[in-house]
JSON list of C-alpha atoms in Angstrom, two decimals:
[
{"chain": "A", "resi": 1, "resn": "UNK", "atom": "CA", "xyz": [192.27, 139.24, 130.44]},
{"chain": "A", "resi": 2, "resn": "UNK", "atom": "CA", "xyz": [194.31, 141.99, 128.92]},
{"chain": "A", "resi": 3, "resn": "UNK", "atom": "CA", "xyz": [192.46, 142.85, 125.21]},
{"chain": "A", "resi": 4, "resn": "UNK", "atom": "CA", "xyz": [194.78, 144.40, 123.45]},
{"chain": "A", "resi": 5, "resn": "UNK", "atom": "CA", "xyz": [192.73, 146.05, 120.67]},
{"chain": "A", "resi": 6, "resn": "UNK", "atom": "CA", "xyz": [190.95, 147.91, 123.43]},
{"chain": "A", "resi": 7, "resn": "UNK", "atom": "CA", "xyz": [193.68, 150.01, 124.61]},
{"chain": "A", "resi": 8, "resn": "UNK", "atom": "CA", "xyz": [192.51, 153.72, 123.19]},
{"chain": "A", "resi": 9, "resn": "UNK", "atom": "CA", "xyz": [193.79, 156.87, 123.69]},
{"chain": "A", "resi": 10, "resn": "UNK", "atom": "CA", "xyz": [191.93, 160.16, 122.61]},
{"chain": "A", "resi": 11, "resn": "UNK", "atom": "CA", "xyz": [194.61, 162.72, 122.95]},
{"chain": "A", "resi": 12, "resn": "UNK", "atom": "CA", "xyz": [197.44, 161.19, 121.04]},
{"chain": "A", "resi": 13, "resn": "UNK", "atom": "CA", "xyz": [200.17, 163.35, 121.37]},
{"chain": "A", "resi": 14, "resn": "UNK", "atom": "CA", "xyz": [199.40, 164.59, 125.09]},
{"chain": "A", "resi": 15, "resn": "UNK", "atom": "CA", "xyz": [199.06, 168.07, 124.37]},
{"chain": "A", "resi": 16, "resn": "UNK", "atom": "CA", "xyz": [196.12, 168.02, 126.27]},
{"chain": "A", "resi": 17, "resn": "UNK", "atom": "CA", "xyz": [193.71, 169.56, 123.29]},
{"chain": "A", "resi": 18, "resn": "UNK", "atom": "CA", "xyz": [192.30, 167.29, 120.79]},
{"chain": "A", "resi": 19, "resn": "UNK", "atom": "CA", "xyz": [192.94, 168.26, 117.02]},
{"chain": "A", "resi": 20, "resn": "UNK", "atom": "CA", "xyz": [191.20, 167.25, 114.19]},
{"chain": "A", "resi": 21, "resn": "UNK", "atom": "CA", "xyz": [194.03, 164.84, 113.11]},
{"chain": "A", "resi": 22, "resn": "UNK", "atom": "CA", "xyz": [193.19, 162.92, 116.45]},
{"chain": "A", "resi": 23, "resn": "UNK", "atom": "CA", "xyz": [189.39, 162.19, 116.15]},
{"chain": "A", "resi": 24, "resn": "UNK", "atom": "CA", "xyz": [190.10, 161.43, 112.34]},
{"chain": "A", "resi": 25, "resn": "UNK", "atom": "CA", "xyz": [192.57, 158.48, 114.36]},
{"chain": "A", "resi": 26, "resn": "UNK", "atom": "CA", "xyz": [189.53, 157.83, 116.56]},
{"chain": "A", "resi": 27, "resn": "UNK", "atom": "CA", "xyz": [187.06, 157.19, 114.06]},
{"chain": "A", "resi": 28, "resn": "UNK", "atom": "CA", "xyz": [189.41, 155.00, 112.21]},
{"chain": "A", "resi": 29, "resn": "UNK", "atom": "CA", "xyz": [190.36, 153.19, 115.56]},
{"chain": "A", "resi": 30, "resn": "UNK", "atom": "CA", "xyz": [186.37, 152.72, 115.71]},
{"chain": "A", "resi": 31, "resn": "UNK", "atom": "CA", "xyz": [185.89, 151.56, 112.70]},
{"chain": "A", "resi": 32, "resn": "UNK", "atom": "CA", "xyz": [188.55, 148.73, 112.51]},
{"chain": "A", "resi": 33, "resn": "UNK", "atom": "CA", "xyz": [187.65, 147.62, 116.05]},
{"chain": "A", "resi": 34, "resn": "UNK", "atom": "CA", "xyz": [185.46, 144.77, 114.65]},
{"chain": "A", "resi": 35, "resn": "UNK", "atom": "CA", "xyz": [188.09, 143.27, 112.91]},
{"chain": "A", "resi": 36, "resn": "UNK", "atom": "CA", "xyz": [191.20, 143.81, 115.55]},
{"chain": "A", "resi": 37, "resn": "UNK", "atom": "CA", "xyz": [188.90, 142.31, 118.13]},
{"chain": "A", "resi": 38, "resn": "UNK", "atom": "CA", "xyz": [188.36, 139.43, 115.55]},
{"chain": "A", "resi": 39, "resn": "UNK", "atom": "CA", "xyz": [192.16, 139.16, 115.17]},
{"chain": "A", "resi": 40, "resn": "UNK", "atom": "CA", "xyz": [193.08, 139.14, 118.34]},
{"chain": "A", "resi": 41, "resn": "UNK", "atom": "CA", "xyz": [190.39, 136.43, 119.53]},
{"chain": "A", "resi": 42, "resn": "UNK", "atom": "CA", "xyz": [191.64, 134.67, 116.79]},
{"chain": "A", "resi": 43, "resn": "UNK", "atom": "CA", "xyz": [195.53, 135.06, 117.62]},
{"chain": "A", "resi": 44, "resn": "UNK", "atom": "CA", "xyz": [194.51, 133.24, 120.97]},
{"chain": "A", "resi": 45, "resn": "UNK", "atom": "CA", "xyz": [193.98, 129.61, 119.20]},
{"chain": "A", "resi": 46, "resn": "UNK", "atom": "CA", "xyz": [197.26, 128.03, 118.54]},
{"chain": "A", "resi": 47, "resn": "UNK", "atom": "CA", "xyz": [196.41, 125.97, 115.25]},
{"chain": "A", "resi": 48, "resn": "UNK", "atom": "CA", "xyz": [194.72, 129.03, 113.59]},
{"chain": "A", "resi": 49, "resn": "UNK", "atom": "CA", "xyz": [197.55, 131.54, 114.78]},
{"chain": "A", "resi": 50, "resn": "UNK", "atom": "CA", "xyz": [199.84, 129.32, 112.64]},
{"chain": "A", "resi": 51, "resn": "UNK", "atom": "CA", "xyz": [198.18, 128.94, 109.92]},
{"chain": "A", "resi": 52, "resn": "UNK", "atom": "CA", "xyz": [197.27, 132.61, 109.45]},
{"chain": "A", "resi": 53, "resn": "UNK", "atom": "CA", "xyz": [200.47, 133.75, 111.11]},
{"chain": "A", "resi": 54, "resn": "UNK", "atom": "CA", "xyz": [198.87, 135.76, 113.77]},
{"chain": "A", "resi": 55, "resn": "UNK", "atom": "CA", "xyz": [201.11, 137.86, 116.08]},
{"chain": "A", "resi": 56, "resn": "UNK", "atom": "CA", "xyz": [198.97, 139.59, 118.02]},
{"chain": "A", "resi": 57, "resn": "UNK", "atom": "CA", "xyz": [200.77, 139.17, 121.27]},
{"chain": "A", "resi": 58, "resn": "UNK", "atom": "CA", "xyz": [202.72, 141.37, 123.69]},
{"chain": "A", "resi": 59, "resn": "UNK", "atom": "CA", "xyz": [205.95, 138.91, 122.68]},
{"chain": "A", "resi": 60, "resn": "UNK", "atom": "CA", "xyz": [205.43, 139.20, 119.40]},
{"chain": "A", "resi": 61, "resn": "UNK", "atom": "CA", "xyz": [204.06, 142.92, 118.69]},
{"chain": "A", "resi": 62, "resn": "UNK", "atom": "CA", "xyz": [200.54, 143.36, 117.76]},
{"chain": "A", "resi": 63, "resn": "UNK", "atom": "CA", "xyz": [201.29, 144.42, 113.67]},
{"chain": "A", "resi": 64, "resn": "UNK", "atom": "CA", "xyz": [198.42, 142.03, 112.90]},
{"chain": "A", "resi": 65, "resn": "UNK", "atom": "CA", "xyz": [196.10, 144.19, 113.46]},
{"chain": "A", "resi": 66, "resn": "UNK", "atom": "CA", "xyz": [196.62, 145.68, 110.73]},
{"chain": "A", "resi": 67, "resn": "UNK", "atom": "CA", "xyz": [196.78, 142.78, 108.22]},
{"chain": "A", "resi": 68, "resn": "UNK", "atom": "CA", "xyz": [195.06, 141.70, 105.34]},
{"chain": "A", "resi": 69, "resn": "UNK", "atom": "CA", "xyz": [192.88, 139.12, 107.69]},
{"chain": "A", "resi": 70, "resn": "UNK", "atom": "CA", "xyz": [192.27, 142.06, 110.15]},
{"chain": "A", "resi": 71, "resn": "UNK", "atom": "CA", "xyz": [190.96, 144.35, 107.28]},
{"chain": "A", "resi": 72, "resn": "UNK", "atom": "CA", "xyz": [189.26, 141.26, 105.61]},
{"chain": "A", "resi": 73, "resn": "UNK", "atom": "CA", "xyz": [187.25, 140.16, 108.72]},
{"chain": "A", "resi": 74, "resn": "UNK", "atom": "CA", "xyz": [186.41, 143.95, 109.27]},
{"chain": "A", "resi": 75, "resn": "UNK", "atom": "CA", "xyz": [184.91, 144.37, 105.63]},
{"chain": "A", "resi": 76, "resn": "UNK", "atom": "CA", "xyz": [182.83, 141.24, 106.28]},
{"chain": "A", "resi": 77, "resn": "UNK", "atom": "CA", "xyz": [181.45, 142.66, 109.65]},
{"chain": "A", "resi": 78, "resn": "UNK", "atom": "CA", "xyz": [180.76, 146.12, 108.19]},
{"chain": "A", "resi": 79, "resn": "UNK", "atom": "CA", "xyz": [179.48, 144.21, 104.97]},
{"chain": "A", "resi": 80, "resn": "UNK", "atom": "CA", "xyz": [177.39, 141.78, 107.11]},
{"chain": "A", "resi": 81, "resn": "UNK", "atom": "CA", "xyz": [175.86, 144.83, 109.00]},
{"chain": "A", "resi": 82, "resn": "UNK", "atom": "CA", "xyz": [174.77, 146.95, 106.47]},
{"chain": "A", "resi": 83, "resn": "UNK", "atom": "CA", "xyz": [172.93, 143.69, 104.60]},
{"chain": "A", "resi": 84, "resn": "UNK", "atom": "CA", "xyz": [171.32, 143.30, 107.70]},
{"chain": "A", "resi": 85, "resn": "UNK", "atom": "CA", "xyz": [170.16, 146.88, 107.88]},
{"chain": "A", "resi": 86, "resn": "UNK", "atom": "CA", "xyz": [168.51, 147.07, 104.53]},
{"chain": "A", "resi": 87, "resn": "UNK", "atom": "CA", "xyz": [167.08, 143.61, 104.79]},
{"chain": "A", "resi": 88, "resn": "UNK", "atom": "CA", "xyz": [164.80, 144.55, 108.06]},
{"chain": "A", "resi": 89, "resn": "UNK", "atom": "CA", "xyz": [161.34, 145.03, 106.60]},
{"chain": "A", "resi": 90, "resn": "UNK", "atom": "CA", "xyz": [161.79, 143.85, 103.16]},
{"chain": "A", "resi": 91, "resn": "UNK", "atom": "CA", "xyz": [160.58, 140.53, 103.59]},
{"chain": "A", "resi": 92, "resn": "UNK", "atom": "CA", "xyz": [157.10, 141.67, 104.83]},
{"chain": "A", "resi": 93, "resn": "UNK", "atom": "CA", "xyz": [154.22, 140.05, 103.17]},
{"chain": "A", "resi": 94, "resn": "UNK", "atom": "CA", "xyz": [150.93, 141.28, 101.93]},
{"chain": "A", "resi": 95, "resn": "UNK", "atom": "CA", "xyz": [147.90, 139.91, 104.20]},
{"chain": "A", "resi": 96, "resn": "UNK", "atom": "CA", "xyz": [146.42, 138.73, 100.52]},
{"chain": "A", "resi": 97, "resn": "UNK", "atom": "CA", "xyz": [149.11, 138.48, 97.95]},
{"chain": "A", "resi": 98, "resn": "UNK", "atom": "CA", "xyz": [146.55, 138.04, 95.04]},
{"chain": "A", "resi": 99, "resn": "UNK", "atom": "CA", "xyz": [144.24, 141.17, 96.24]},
{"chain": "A", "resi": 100, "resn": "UNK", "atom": "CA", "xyz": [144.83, 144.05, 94.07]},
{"chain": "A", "resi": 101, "resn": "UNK", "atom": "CA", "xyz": [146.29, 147.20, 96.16]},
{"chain": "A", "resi": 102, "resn": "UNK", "atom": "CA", "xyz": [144.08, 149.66, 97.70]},
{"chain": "A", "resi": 103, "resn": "UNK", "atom": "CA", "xyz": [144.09, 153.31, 96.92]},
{"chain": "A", "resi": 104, "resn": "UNK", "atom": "CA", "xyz": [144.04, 155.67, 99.90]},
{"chain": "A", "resi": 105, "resn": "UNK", "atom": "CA", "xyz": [140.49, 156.70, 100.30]},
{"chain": "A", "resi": 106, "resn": "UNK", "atom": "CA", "xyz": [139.74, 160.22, 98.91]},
{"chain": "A", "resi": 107, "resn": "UNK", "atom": "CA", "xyz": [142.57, 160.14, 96.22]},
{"chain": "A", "resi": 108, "resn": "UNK", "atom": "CA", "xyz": [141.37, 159.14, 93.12]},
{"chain": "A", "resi": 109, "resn": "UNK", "atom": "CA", "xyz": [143.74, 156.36, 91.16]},
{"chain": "A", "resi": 110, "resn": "UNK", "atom": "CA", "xyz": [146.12, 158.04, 88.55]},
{"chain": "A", "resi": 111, "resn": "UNK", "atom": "CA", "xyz": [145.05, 156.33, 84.75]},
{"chain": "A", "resi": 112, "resn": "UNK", "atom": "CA", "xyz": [148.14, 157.96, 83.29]},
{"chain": "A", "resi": 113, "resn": "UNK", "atom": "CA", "xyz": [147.64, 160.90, 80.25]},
{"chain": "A", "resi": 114, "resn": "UNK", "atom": "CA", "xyz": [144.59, 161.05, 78.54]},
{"chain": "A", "resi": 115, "resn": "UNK", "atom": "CA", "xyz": [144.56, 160.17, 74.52]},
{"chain": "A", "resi": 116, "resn": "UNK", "atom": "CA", "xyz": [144.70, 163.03, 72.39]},
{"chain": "A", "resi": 117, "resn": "UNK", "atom": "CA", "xyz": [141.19, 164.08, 70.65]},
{"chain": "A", "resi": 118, "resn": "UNK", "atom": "CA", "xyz": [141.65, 164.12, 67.29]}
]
């Protein structure tokens, strides 16, 4: 199987150095890879090709890549990742939820500023 979205190459315009233009185009090409691979997948499932109008084919060009559902689907994978970054750990749960929390032992526990004498 031939994946289109795959196909990568570093040195762009074969001058055989890499410039800074060309691993700007490779970070982009990494980043939208989620949602090209999405497209593609998608492109190969007649009755949701037509109804999104998916050409991602070597007949018909592969400009879908770069379409609105490409960029959507990539948002919502970059989206979905990042919620699942910040959400590992944050569910934990005390071992006794009504307990009051302990102070590291040796430090005494901060009151706040003392009143004023007057």
């Amino acid at each position: 199987m031939n994946i289109q979205a795959l196909h990568f190459v570093l040195d762009i315009d074969g001058n055989g150095s890499v410039a800074g233009w060309e691993v700007v185009e490779a970070l982009k090409w990494a980043f939208s890879l989620p949602g090209r691979l999405m497209v593609e997948g998608l492109g190969n499932i007649p009755p949701i090709a037509d109804a999104f109008r998916i050409q991602a084919s070597a007949a018909t060009g592969y400009a879908s890549f770069h379409s609105l559902l490409g960029t959507v689907l990539n948002l919502l994978f970059w989206v979905g990742c990042l919620v699942l970054i910040t959400r590992i750990g944050a569910d934990r749960k005390a071992a006794n939820p009504d307990a009051a929390p302990q102070d590291a032992p040796g430090v005494p526990h901060y009151r706040g500023p003392k009143a004023r004498k007057t």
